[in-house]
Short mmCIF file of C-alpha atoms in Angstrom, two decimals:
data_model
loop_
_atom_site.label_atom_id
_atom_site.label_comp_id
_atom_site.label_asym_id
_atom_site.label_seq_id
_atom_site.Cartn_x
_atom_site.Cartn_y
_atom_site.Cartn_z
CA UNK L 181 113.14 152.35 50.11
CA UNK L 182 110.87 150.26 52.69
CA UNK L 183 108.95 152.55 54.86
CA UNK L 184 108.89 151.61 58.56
CA UNK L 185 105.82 150.55 60.38
CA UNK L 186 103.57 151.68 62.53
CA UNK L 187 105.56 151.77 66.07
CA UNK L 188 103.40 150.02 68.66
CA UNK L 189 101.62 151.96 70.92
CA UNK L 190 103.80 150.94 73.91
CA UNK L 191 106.74 152.05 72.25
CA UNK L 192 106.56 155.12 71.09
CA UNK L 193 108.41 157.99 72.89
CA UNK L 194 108.88 162.70 72.59
CA UNK L 195 112.28 161.52 73.41
CA UNK L 196 111.97 160.81 77.07
CA UNK L 197 108.99 160.53 77.13
CA UNK L 198 106.29 158.14 77.03
CA UNK L 199 103.87 159.59 74.19
CA UNK L 200 100.72 161.48 75.30
CA UNK L 201 98.16 159.41 74.24
CA UNK L 202 100.57 156.25 75.45
CA UNK L 203 99.78 158.18 78.35
CA UNK L 204 96.32 159.03 78.12
CA UNK L 205 95.28 155.50 77.13
CA UNK L 206 96.63 155.10 81.01
CA UNK L 207 94.81 157.84 82.71
CA UNK L 208 91.93 157.13 80.71
CA UNK L 209 90.94 153.06 80.09
CA UNK L 210 94.15 151.39 81.96
CA UNK L 211 93.76 148.64 79.04
CA UNK L 212 94.11 149.28 75.17
CA UNK L 213 94.14 147.12 72.65
CA UNK L 214 96.63 147.49 70.50
CA UNK L 215 98.77 145.56 67.49
CA UNK L 216 101.72 144.10 68.08
CA UNK L 217 104.74 143.96 65.52
CA UNK L 218 104.31 140.64 64.98
CA UNK L 219 100.75 140.97 63.83
CA UNK L 220 98.66 139.90 67.16
CA UNK L 221 95.91 141.69 68.51
CA UNK L 222 96.78 142.19 72.11
CA UNK L 223 95.21 144.50 75.05
CA UNK L 224 98.32 146.37 76.33
CA UNK L 225 97.92 147.41 80.49
CA UNK L 226 99.53 150.50 80.85
CA UNK L 227 99.03 151.24 84.99
CA UNK L 228 101.38 150.61 87.56
CA UNK L 229 99.35 148.36 90.12
CA UNK L 230 98.16 146.18 87.35
CA UNK L 231 101.06 145.95 85.91
CA UNK L 232 102.36 144.50 89.23
CA UNK L 233 99.74 141.95 88.96
CA UNK L 234 100.73 140.76 85.91
CA UNK L 235 104.09 140.41 86.22
CA UNK L 236 103.83 138.55 90.05
CA UNK L 237 101.16 135.70 88.70
CA UNK L 238 102.57 133.50 86.25
CA UNK L 239 99.90 131.06 86.41
CA UNK L 240 97.21 133.32 84.89
CA UNK L 241 99.80 135.57 82.84
CA UNK L 242 102.06 132.68 81.24
CA UNK L 243 105.33 133.91 79.43
CA UNK L 244 105.40 130.11 77.65
CA UNK L 245 101.88 129.55 76.05
CA UNK L 246 101.09 130.80 72.63
CA UNK L 247 98.28 133.06 71.80
CA UNK L 248 95.27 131.69 69.70
CA UNK L 249 95.72 133.98 67.26
CA UNK L 250 99.24 134.26 65.13
CA UNK L 251 100.53 136.51 62.38
CA UNK L 252 100.54 134.67 58.72
CA UNK L 253 104.02 135.44 58.58
CA UNK L 254 107.10 133.34 58.01
CA UNK L 255 108.18 130.54 60.54
CA UNK L 256 109.83 128.90 62.65
CA UNK L 257 109.94 124.80 61.89
CA UNK L 258 108.91 122.42 65.59
CA UNK L 259 111.93 121.82 65.35
CA UNK L 260 113.66 124.54 64.83
CA UNK L 261 111.21 126.62 67.63
CA UNK L 262 112.28 124.25 70.03
CA UNK L 263 115.85 124.64 69.45
CA UNK L 264 115.68 128.21 69.66
CA UNK L 265 113.31 128.11 72.99
CA UNK L 266 115.66 126.17 74.96
CA UNK L 267 116.97 127.55 77.87
CA UNK L 268 114.94 130.73 77.40
CA UNK L 269 113.80 131.42 80.49
CA UNK L 270 112.34 134.02 79.46
CA UNK L 271 109.63 131.86 77.27
CA UNK L 272 109.35 129.22 79.91
CA UNK L 273 106.73 129.33 83.11
CA UNK L 274 107.28 127.38 86.05
CA UNK L 275 108.22 124.89 87.44
CA UNK L 276 110.57 124.34 83.54
CA UNK L 277 111.79 127.81 84.73
CA UNK L 278 112.59 127.73 88.75
CA UNK L 279 114.72 124.74 87.70
CA UNK L 280 116.71 127.25 85.25
CA UNK L 281 117.03 130.45 86.99
CA UNK L 282 117.64 128.09 89.85
CA UNK L 283 121.12 126.90 88.68
CA UNK L 284 121.60 131.20 87.41
CA UNK L 285 121.00 132.75 90.67
CA UNK L 286 123.91 131.79 93.03
CA UNK L 287 125.81 133.84 90.28
CA UNK L 288 124.35 136.93 90.00
CA UNK L 289 124.06 137.85 94.38
CA UNK L 290 125.00 141.14 95.00
CA UNK L 291 127.46 139.19 96.94
CA UNK L 292 128.95 137.12 94.40
CA UNK L 293 128.69 140.77 92.49
CA UNK L 294 130.73 142.24 94.76
CA UNK L 295 133.83 140.73 93.70
CA UNK L 296 133.80 141.74 89.81
CA UNK L 297 133.42 145.47 91.25
CA UNK L 298 137.24 146.32 91.18
CA UNK L 299 137.71 144.28 88.09
CA UNK L 300 134.81 146.58 86.14
CA UNK L 301 136.36 149.51 88.85
CA UNK L 302 139.28 148.65 86.37
CA UNK L 303 137.10 148.30 82.67
CA UNK L 304 135.14 151.73 83.68
CA UNK L 305 138.88 153.32 84.14
CA UNK L 306 140.50 152.36 81.01
CA UNK L 307 137.43 153.32 79.09
CA UNK L 308 138.32 156.51 80.61
CA UNK L 309 141.48 156.84 79.78
CA UNK L 310 140.85 155.74 76.38
CA UNK L 311 138.45 158.96 76.40
CA UNK L 312 140.49 161.02 77.56
CA UNK L 313 144.11 159.55 74.99
CA UNK L 314 141.48 160.50 71.24
CA UNK L 315 140.55 163.45 73.16
CA UNK L 316 137.14 165.13 72.81
CA UNK L 317 134.88 165.17 70.63
CA UNK L 318 133.65 161.42 71.26
CA UNK L 319 130.83 159.12 70.82
CA UNK L 320 129.84 158.33 74.72
CA UNK L 321 128.03 155.63 72.88
CA UNK L 322 130.49 153.78 70.81
CA UNK L 323 133.66 154.36 73.50
CA UNK L 324 132.59 154.20 76.23
CA UNK L 325 128.15 153.01 76.79
CA UNK L 326 128.89 150.25 75.06
CA UNK L 327 131.59 148.81 75.52
CA UNK L 328 132.36 148.77 78.94
CA UNK L 329 129.59 146.43 79.61
CA UNK L 330 129.78 144.34 77.11
CA UNK L 331 133.54 143.83 78.15
CA UNK L 332 131.95 142.69 81.79
CA UNK L 333 129.35 140.68 80.32
CA UNK L 334 131.96 138.76 78.06
CA UNK L 335 134.76 138.49 80.73
CA UNK L 336 131.88 137.03 83.21
CA UNK L 337 130.48 134.22 80.74
CA UNK L 338 133.67 133.64 78.91
CA UNK L 339 132.62 134.94 75.60
CA UNK L 340 135.61 136.33 73.56
CA UNK L 341 135.83 140.16 73.10
CA UNK L 342 136.98 139.86 70.23
CA UNK L 343 133.59 139.05 68.95
CA UNK L 344 132.05 141.69 70.19
CA UNK L 345 131.34 143.58 67.09
CA UNK L 346 130.07 140.91 65.33
CA UNK L 347 127.46 140.41 68.10
CA UNK L 348 126.85 143.80 68.91
CA UNK L 349 125.55 144.63 65.33
CA UNK L 350 123.75 141.48 65.12
CA UNK L 351 121.67 141.81 68.97
CA UNK L 352 121.42 145.21 67.42
CA UNK L 353 119.83 144.69 64.47
CA UNK L 354 117.57 141.44 65.89
CA UNK L 355 116.06 144.03 68.24
CA UNK L 356 115.04 146.48 65.19
CA UNK L 357 111.61 145.78 64.85
CA UNK L 358 111.40 148.40 61.81
CA UNK L 359 113.16 145.50 60.13
CA UNK L 360 111.18 142.39 58.28
CA UNK L 361 110.75 139.58 60.05
CA UNK L 362 112.67 137.10 57.66
CA UNK L 363 115.92 139.49 57.86
CA UNK L 364 115.47 139.49 62.21
CA UNK L 365 114.73 135.01 61.99
CA UNK L 366 117.65 134.40 60.16
CA UNK L 367 120.02 136.52 62.81
CA UNK L 368 118.82 134.41 65.52
CA UNK L 369 119.80 131.45 63.74
CA UNK L 370 123.17 133.11 63.27
CA UNK L 371 122.85 134.74 67.07
CA UNK L 372 121.56 131.12 68.16
CA UNK L 373 124.51 129.22 65.79
CA UNK L 374 127.51 131.34 67.37
CA UNK L 375 126.50 130.48 71.14
CA UNK L 376 126.26 126.97 70.22
CA UNK L 377 129.93 127.43 68.92
CA UNK L 378 130.82 128.96 72.53
CA UNK L 379 129.14 125.52 74.27
CA UNK L 380 130.42 122.97 72.27
CA UNK L 381 134.74 124.52 73.22
CA UNK L 382 133.25 125.16 76.93
CA UNK L 383 132.29 121.56 76.91
CA UNK L 384 135.45 120.77 75.80
CA UNK L 385 137.27 123.03 77.70
CA UNK L 386 135.00 124.60 80.98
CA UNK L 387 136.92 128.14 81.89
CA UNK L 388 136.46 129.30 84.82
CA UNK L 389 134.24 132.30 83.43
CA UNK L 390 130.02 131.22 83.87
CA UNK L 391 130.34 128.95 81.26
CA UNK L 392 132.48 127.09 82.03
CA UNK L 393 131.04 126.85 85.98
CA UNK L 394 127.53 125.60 84.04
CA UNK L 395 128.86 122.98 82.26
CA UNK L 396 131.22 121.90 85.07
CA UNK L 397 128.16 121.78 87.69
CA UNK L 398 124.99 121.13 86.00
CA UNK L 399 126.35 119.91 82.57
CA UNK L 400 124.84 116.80 83.32
CA UNK L 401 121.38 118.69 83.63
CA UNK L 402 121.67 120.58 81.18
CA UNK L 403 121.44 120.46 77.60
CA UNK L 404 123.54 121.87 74.91
CA UNK L 405 120.90 123.60 73.62
CA UNK L 406 119.73 125.24 77.00
CA UNK L 407 123.53 125.82 77.63
CA UNK L 408 123.18 127.89 74.26
CA UNK L 409 119.97 129.21 74.65
CA UNK L 410 121.11 130.64 78.46
CA UNK L 411 124.22 132.07 77.63
CA UNK L 412 122.46 133.98 74.40
CA UNK L 413 119.43 135.63 76.61
CA UNK L 414 122.54 136.71 79.61
CA UNK L 415 125.33 137.92 76.64
CA UNK L 416 121.99 139.59 74.70
CA UNK L 417 120.12 141.29 78.26
CA UNK L 418 123.87 142.28 79.69
CA UNK L 419 125.01 144.42 77.34
CA UNK L 420 122.20 145.41 75.25
CA UNK L 421 120.11 147.16 78.49
CA UNK L 422 123.17 149.15 80.67
CA UNK L 423 124.61 150.30 76.87
CA UNK L 424 121.77 152.05 76.87
CA UNK L 425 121.27 152.64 80.28
CA UNK L 426 124.79 154.36 80.54
CA UNK L 427 123.94 156.37 77.65
CA UNK L 428 120.20 157.85 77.91
CA UNK L 429 121.14 158.33 81.33
CA UNK L 430 124.03 160.37 80.43
CA UNK L 431 122.41 162.23 78.24
CA UNK L 432 119.41 163.49 81.01
CA UNK L 433 121.82 163.89 83.68
CA UNK L 434 123.36 166.94 81.28
CA UNK L 435 119.41 168.24 80.16
CA UNK L 436 119.69 167.99 84.44
CA UNK L 437 123.16 169.79 85.58
CA UNK L 438 121.85 170.71 89.10
CA UNK L 439 121.50 167.24 89.20
CA UNK L 440 124.11 165.85 87.58
CA UNK L 441 126.10 168.46 90.24
CA UNK L 442 124.77 165.32 92.95
CA UNK L 443 125.66 162.48 91.13
CA UNK L 444 128.61 163.92 90.63
CA UNK L 445 129.79 165.39 93.47
CA UNK L 446 127.88 163.17 96.76
CA UNK L 447 128.46 159.87 96.61
CA UNK L 448 125.39 159.01 99.17
CA UNK L 449 122.98 160.22 95.83
CA UNK L 450 124.35 157.77 93.46
CA UNK L 451 122.33 154.74 94.43
CA UNK L 452 119.05 157.00 94.44
CA UNK L 453 119.69 158.13 90.85
CA UNK L 454 120.48 154.69 89.57
CA UNK L 455 116.73 154.17 91.06
CA UNK L 456 115.34 156.84 89.70
CA UNK L 457 116.85 157.30 86.72
CA UNK L 458 115.70 153.55 85.80
CA UNK L 459 112.48 154.31 86.57
CA UNK L 460 112.15 157.98 84.48
CA UNK L 461 113.94 155.97 80.76
CA UNK L 462 112.28 153.14 82.00
CA UNK L 463 114.14 151.52 78.47
CA UNK L 464 112.40 148.15 78.06
CA UNK L 465 109.33 149.83 76.59
CA UNK L 466 107.15 146.17 77.93
CA UNK L 467 109.57 142.72 78.34
CA UNK L 468 108.14 139.38 76.34
CA UNK L 469 104.47 139.35 76.58
CA UNK L 470 102.00 136.70 78.58
CA UNK L 471 99.45 134.91 77.39
CA UNK L 472 96.22 134.38 79.43
CA UNK L 473 95.82 130.79 80.30
CA UNK L 474 91.99 131.87 81.14
CA UNK L 475 89.65 134.72 81.12
CA UNK L 476 90.77 137.80 83.37
CA UNK L 477 89.83 141.25 84.63
CA UNK L 478 91.68 143.66 84.72
CA UNK L 479 91.39 147.51 85.27
CA UNK L 480 87.78 146.57 84.95
CA UNK L 481 88.17 145.13 81.39
CA UNK L 482 87.82 141.06 81.00
CA UNK L 483 90.01 139.70 78.93
CA UNK L 484 89.27 136.40 77.56
CA UNK L 485 91.28 133.05 77.86
CA UNK L 486 93.96 133.15 74.96
CA UNK L 487 94.95 136.18 74.46
CA UNK L 488 98.13 138.14 74.08
CA UNK L 489 99.00 140.52 77.17
CA UNK L 490 101.45 143.84 76.59
CA UNK L 491 102.98 145.58 79.70
CA UNK L 492 104.10 149.28 78.88
CA UNK L 493 106.48 149.86 81.12
CA UNK L 494 107.41 153.36 80.67
CA UNK L 495 103.39 154.53 81.40
CA UNK L 496 103.44 152.04 84.77
CA UNK L 497 106.54 153.92 85.27
CA UNK L 498 105.29 157.30 84.87
CA UNK L 499 102.42 156.11 87.13
CA UNK L 500 100.73 158.93 89.42
CA UNK L 501 100.56 155.57 91.55
CA UNK L 502 103.91 155.35 91.71
CA UNK L 503 105.26 158.61 93.15
CA UNK L 504 104.07 162.28 93.04
CA UNK L 505 105.19 163.99 90.21
CA UNK L 506 106.39 161.23 87.65
CA UNK L 507 106.72 162.98 84.57
CA UNK L 508 109.92 164.66 86.76
CA UNK L 509 113.50 163.75 87.02
CA UNK L 510 114.20 163.22 90.68
CA UNK L 511 117.34 161.97 91.30
CA UNK L 512 116.72 162.47 95.22
CA UNK L 513 113.53 160.25 95.73
CA UNK L 514 115.22 156.76 94.88
CA UNK L 515 111.55 155.18 93.30
CA UNK L 516 112.42 151.65 95.03
CA UNK L 517 109.40 150.18 93.03
CA UNK L 518 109.74 150.68 89.68
CA UNK L 519 108.88 147.73 87.11
CA UNK L 520 111.57 148.83 85.00
CA UNK L 521 113.47 146.18 85.50
CA UNK L 522 109.91 143.40 85.54
CA UNK L 523 108.54 141.66 89.07
CA UNK L 524 107.60 138.57 90.09
CA UNK L 525 109.56 134.96 89.23
CA UNK L 526 110.87 136.99 85.98
CA UNK L 527 112.62 139.96 88.09
CA UNK L 528 115.70 140.56 86.28
CA UNK L 529 118.54 138.16 87.25
CA UNK L 530 121.48 140.37 86.68
CA UNK L 531 119.63 143.61 88.17
CA UNK L 532 122.47 143.44 90.91
CA UNK L 533 124.93 143.19 87.72
CA UNK L 534 123.39 146.18 86.34
CA UNK L 535 122.78 148.32 89.44
CA UNK L 536 126.44 148.04 90.32
CA UNK L 537 128.29 149.13 86.65
CA UNK L 538 125.71 152.68 86.96
CA UNK L 539 126.84 153.45 89.91
CA UNK L 540 130.61 152.89 89.18
CA UNK L 541 130.19 154.62 85.68
CA UNK L 542 128.10 157.42 86.00
CA UNK L 543 130.26 158.95 88.81
CA UNK L 544 133.71 157.63 87.27
CA UNK L 545 132.43 159.55 83.82
CA UNK L 546 131.56 162.87 85.42
CA UNK L 547 134.51 163.01 87.47
CA UNK L 548 136.75 162.49 85.13
CA UNK L 549 134.86 164.39 82.96
CA UNK L 550 133.30 167.51 85.10
CA UNK L 551 133.06 169.61 82.04
CA UNK L 552 131.18 167.28 79.77
CA UNK L 553 128.59 168.45 77.21
CA UNK L 554 127.02 168.07 74.50
CA UNK L 555 129.23 168.43 70.80
CA UNK L 556 125.45 168.64 69.58
CA UNK L 557 122.13 170.25 69.56
CA UNK L 558 120.08 168.43 72.43
CA UNK L 559 117.25 168.59 69.32
CA UNK L 560 120.19 166.77 66.66
CA UNK L 561 121.11 163.01 69.11
CA UNK L 562 118.97 160.83 67.39
CA UNK L 563 117.06 158.02 69.90
CA UNK L 564 116.65 154.40 68.57
CA UNK L 565 112.30 155.31 68.64
CA UNK L 566 112.52 151.06 66.48
CA UNK L 567 114.77 149.10 69.32
CA UNK L 568 112.78 146.94 71.49
CA UNK L 569 115.31 148.42 74.12
CA UNK L 570 115.36 151.66 74.25
CA UNK L 571 118.42 153.95 73.48
CA UNK L 572 119.99 156.41 70.86
CA UNK L 573 122.29 155.59 67.99
CA UNK L 574 124.93 158.29 69.01
CA UNK L 575 125.52 160.84 71.44
CA UNK L 576 128.37 163.42 70.68
CA UNK L 577 129.85 165.01 73.60
CA UNK L 578 133.15 167.14 74.32
CA UNK L 579 134.15 168.34 77.14
#
């Protein structure tokens, strides 16, 4: 059996918390030399204000540029790289990024998301009805946290929900850094081939979903590869992030019963609770690496041109510069300036949708099952340590 690789510093957690080593890196140097899972040397930026600075400056910290040092591993051909990069907004800088994002922004406004609210309420209630019907114990990840956002994003995009098991399994393995890079490359090819088939179908018969809208309104401006890239990113982000927030967030509330009661019983507490959970959990460890386009200085450290920069979001969101008592979960404060959704031009496009799903799902779950409790000892709950998006493998619960 192959031994799992050592976790990169930015991914190291002690269950809910960044490790002491990661916190020390923030509180001492602020910038630390690390090695990425792909064997690229990088600079890890971990203080809140410095992380915001990197997020804010796409000119000096590029998402599109590749670092000077590349790993000696099997790579895609130039043609494959261009194909896989097409439409992937996180791999673009302005103005290319701006062109794509402008087409999508109208679909993710708060006003547009509110139109989806009745359907999301229905999806949540249906999932809770099924939980109640099958009875306790249950796995809250498989039976609630994953299916709810998966169905929402499938309906929004126009992806057949019947394909969910296939794409969820593929995505989960694609984001697992413990797997060999060759296997993850193969999964990336499979994912793109699947989405290319959906794009071809949408071009032939555009539906009322987002993929159909993009074909009708921007089909002449977007290549099929770009459409596949956009849809792949939205599908991955739309179910992986929110589902892990719902699972991990529920466990966090179960560990803080007084705060769970506030979320369950007081509607005014729900939105601040969502923001604090986003800050405290920081399920995205680092987001996309950046590459310096010139020599820069961060936290007193000089970083040469062409170097990769990685952001430690869990450390930044636990920085005392952001909130007082950052290690404590306190849903009453809201933490509105957190960087869990990023910042700047790449701020998460789907943030309004994710917030709404959590705002609906958390109180609905806790009201339906007021006696919700862990069905196993807390120490036996398995955290997804090697995944790019942090979360839980399972969450056994009873009521």
